[in-house]
Amino acid sequence: MGLKDMGHSPWLSLMHGLVLALGGGLITWLAHDRFWLLAGAVSGFLVVAPVLATSLYAMSRAIERKEPVNFGLLIQTWTRWQTQRFNEPASYWCLVRFGVLLGLAGTGWVMTSSALITLLTPEPVQTPMDFIHHVVLSQEHHVFELWLVLGGLLAAPVFASSVVAMPLLLDRKVNTLQAVLISWKTALTHPLPMALWALLIMGLSLFGVLMLFVGLVLVVPILGHASWHAYRDLVDTSDLAERTPSQGTL
């Protein structure tokens, strides 16, 4: 279903993937000789990807409603939040607030990852080969295992908090706390499908990164559109008021 939505407006969808690919490339260029920072920065960058995919959810929502899908829809998605200041003060800036929380989580992981690698590895980690030799293949300090465990401890609650929260905030009149609680309820109610979905997201994202970020051009729109359909299948929104496009989305 994600592929079908992407095929509806391929250039607009692929543009989202291109933006994230360029962002990943920029991070790599800035930290190419500091892999102790790059490893955390790239993985932290993926933490905030659900926010960056907001307009992909809006596109899938419009396709579902048989509404026009064009560049104007993308502009509206990111700019018409100001009307909520007066119409819906309880949910004003709800997506922005949630995006800030994800950004803080990503930043926290970058700092934790960088500190862990620099403090516990016996040699400086400046290049990918240094990371492989001194972190991944090291049998003395188990830094890589600890790095994975800490990453998982961060990723699990972030995933549970955001798996349906972003499209829900776009679609219905809920505040950030309500969206997070519904997202956690969804994850706990369907643990096996959610675990599989998390593995698919992680695997496809890793594939995109390993393809020198070029793979993200295709992966990001597929996952973004598919996330909308996952939300629609998992969350009963019959008792939640609809957030119409004219009321803004952010």
XYZ file of C-alpha atoms in Angstrom:
250
model
C 0.000 0.000 0.000
C 2.948 2.288 0.616
C 4.232 1.543 -2.876
C 0.791 2.229 -4.329
C 0.621 5.636 -2.637
C 4.130 6.453 -3.790
C 3.108 5.599 -7.344
C 0.235 8.069 -7.121
C 2.610 11.065 -6.899
C 6.087 9.589 -7.359
C 8.050 12.827 -7.694
C 6.567 14.394 -4.586
C 7.130 11.196 -2.623
C 10.691 10.686 -3.819
C 11.469 14.306 -2.999
C 11.062 13.447 0.710
C 13.556 10.619 0.390
C 15.959 12.886 -1.466
C 15.814 15.479 1.326
C 16.661 12.858 3.959
C 19.383 11.370 1.759
C 20.946 14.817 1.344
C 20.673 15.355 5.095
C 22.474 12.080 5.753
C 25.119 12.993 3.210
C 25.609 16.380 4.877
C 26.059 14.741 8.284
C 28.598 12.340 6.784
C 30.500 15.173 5.119
C 30.664 17.181 8.347
C 31.776 14.227 10.485
C 33.544 11.995 7.952
C 36.787 11.953 9.959
C 35.060 11.613 13.334
C 33.302 8.286 13.101
C 32.799 8.210 16.871
C 30.388 11.098 16.241
C 29.108 9.928 12.865
C 27.797 6.584 14.150
C 25.575 8.300 16.694
C 24.636 11.203 14.425
C 23.320 9.015 11.605
C 21.327 6.744 13.936
C 20.060 9.809 15.825
C 19.068 11.378 12.510
C 16.823 8.367 11.835
C 15.105 8.880 15.208
C 13.578 12.154 13.996
C 12.664 10.770 10.568
C 8.970 10.236 11.569
C 8.614 14.006 11.947
C 10.206 14.657 8.569
C 7.725 12.206 6.990
C 4.692 14.209 8.163
C 3.803 15.437 4.683
C 3.973 11.848 3.399
C 1.206 11.025 5.874
C -0.710 14.038 4.586
C -0.331 12.774 1.019
C -1.650 9.319 1.914
C -4.514 10.940 3.834
C -5.440 13.000 0.779
C -5.212 9.957 -1.514
C -7.518 8.047 0.840
C -10.012 10.918 0.699
C -9.647 11.303 -3.069
C -8.412 14.867 -2.577
C -5.794 16.622 -4.750
C -2.188 15.682 -4.016
C 0.179 18.412 -5.120
C 2.988 20.637 -3.912
C 0.454 22.964 -2.347
C -0.617 20.184 0.001
C 2.972 19.855 1.229
C 3.243 23.600 1.801
C -0.057 23.612 3.656
C 0.991 20.699 5.850
C 4.060 22.542 7.114
C 2.771 26.105 7.273
C -0.889 26.206 8.368
C -0.311 25.385 12.033
C -0.830 28.987 13.141
C -4.634 28.715 12.889
C -4.573 26.252 15.783
C -3.364 28.920 18.194
C -6.952 30.192 18.444
C -9.073 27.315 17.152
C -7.465 24.490 19.115
C -5.186 25.844 21.871
C -4.980 22.407 23.535
C -3.312 20.926 20.457
C -1.461 24.031 19.284
C 1.963 23.112 17.924
C 1.328 19.470 18.850
C 3.467 18.043 16.043
C 6.145 20.658 16.629
C 6.277 19.763 20.305
C 6.500 16.081 19.542
C 9.177 16.763 16.962
C 11.189 18.630 19.590
C 10.892 15.638 21.928
C 12.164 13.298 19.211
C 14.932 15.765 18.422
C 15.992 15.788 22.073
C 15.954 11.982 22.092
C 18.125 11.910 18.974
C 20.526 14.459 20.432
C 20.735 12.508 23.677
C 21.631 9.380 21.740
C 24.323 11.211 19.739
C 25.931 12.416 22.972
C 25.620 9.010 24.658
C 26.993 7.168 21.632
C 29.908 9.568 21.209
C 30.831 9.439 24.907
C 30.627 5.645 24.991
C 32.841 5.145 21.955
C 35.450 7.758 22.870
C 35.738 6.772 26.545
C 35.714 2.983 26.289
C 37.684 2.254 23.119
C 41.462 1.879 23.527
C 42.250 3.685 20.260
C 40.830 6.801 18.599
C 37.881 6.044 16.305
C 38.184 8.391 13.331
C 37.222 6.243 10.335
C 34.754 3.425 9.559
C 37.620 0.920 9.664
C 38.586 2.184 13.127
C 34.983 1.607 14.220
C 35.031 -1.942 12.844
C 38.423 -2.838 14.340
C 38.183 -1.150 17.744
C 34.433 -1.347 18.393
C 32.696 -4.040 16.337
C 35.462 -6.678 16.319
C 37.003 -5.934 19.693
C 36.793 -8.890 22.092
C 38.258 -7.120 25.097
C 35.934 -4.263 25.974
C 32.532 -5.327 24.533
C 31.877 -1.728 23.530
C 29.830 -2.729 20.491
C 27.497 -4.945 22.525
C 26.994 -2.153 25.055
C 26.446 0.342 22.236
C 23.726 -1.872 20.730
C 22.026 -2.429 24.096
C 21.934 1.269 24.900
C 20.677 2.046 21.400
C 17.919 -0.517 21.793
C 16.941 0.879 25.190
C 16.518 4.284 23.594
C 14.912 3.089 20.364
C 12.230 0.896 21.959
C 10.383 3.622 23.922
C 10.854 6.129 21.086
C 9.319 3.662 18.639
C 6.443 2.837 21.000
C 5.798 6.560 21.518
C 5.851 7.515 17.840
C 4.735 4.486 15.810
C 1.218 5.875 15.268
C 1.500 9.203 17.105
C 2.665 11.274 14.145
C -0.138 10.340 11.685
C -2.650 10.481 14.562
C -1.628 14.056 15.406
C -2.002 14.951 11.747
C -5.404 13.301 11.381
C -7.286 13.870 14.639
C -7.824 16.588 17.255
C -5.606 15.145 19.970
C -2.761 16.640 21.951
C 0.745 15.248 22.231
C 0.138 13.297 25.456
C -2.995 11.626 24.069
C -1.164 10.648 20.890
C 1.759 9.146 22.809
C -0.536 7.170 25.118
C -2.522 5.803 22.166
C 0.746 4.892 20.439
C 1.960 3.002 23.528
C -1.407 1.237 23.835
C -1.184 0.186 20.184
C 2.350 -1.162 20.606
C 1.464 -3.107 23.769
C -1.763 -4.483 22.277
C -0.032 -5.769 19.133
C 3.515 -6.617 20.292
C 4.472 -9.123 17.575
C 3.280 -7.087 14.555
C 4.888 -3.994 16.067
C 8.165 -5.836 16.630
C 8.097 -7.008 12.999
C 7.306 -3.489 11.824
C 10.205 -2.117 13.879
C 12.570 -4.687 12.341
C 11.373 -3.805 8.838
C 11.903 -0.099 9.480
C 15.346 -0.718 10.946
C 16.379 -3.129 8.192
C 15.190 -0.963 5.307
C 16.681 2.173 6.869
C 20.006 0.389 7.351
C 19.881 -0.706 3.719
C 19.302 2.898 2.652
C 22.217 4.142 4.752
C 24.599 1.433 3.552
C 23.760 2.381 -0.024
C 25.522 5.687 0.744
C 22.118 7.196 1.619
C 20.937 6.866 -1.985
C 18.678 3.999 -0.917
C 16.801 6.390 1.376
C 15.378 8.132 -1.693
C 13.183 5.052 -2.207
C 12.976 3.683 1.339
C 11.736 6.853 3.044
C 8.585 7.399 0.936
C 7.656 3.713 1.068
C 7.951 3.620 4.869
C 6.240 6.992 5.258
C 3.207 6.049 3.202
C 3.085 2.571 4.737
C 3.144 4.108 8.224
C -0.080 5.936 7.421
C -1.778 2.665 6.486
C -0.418 0.978 9.610
C -1.994 3.764 11.663
C -5.329 3.428 9.857
C -5.375 -0.335 10.410
C -4.340 -0.220 14.067
C -6.093 2.778 15.608
C -9.845 3.135 16.081
C -10.467 6.837 15.526
C -14.269 6.704 15.505
C -14.534 8.596 18.802
C -11.874 11.212 17.937
C -12.772 14.432 16.174
C -11.249 14.860 12.749
C -8.661 17.538 12.113
C -9.605 19.021 8.770
C -6.991 20.479 6.409
C -8.364 24.005 6.833
C -7.495 23.881 10.536
C -3.812 23.307 9.870
C -1.723 20.283 10.665
C 1.273 21.347 12.684
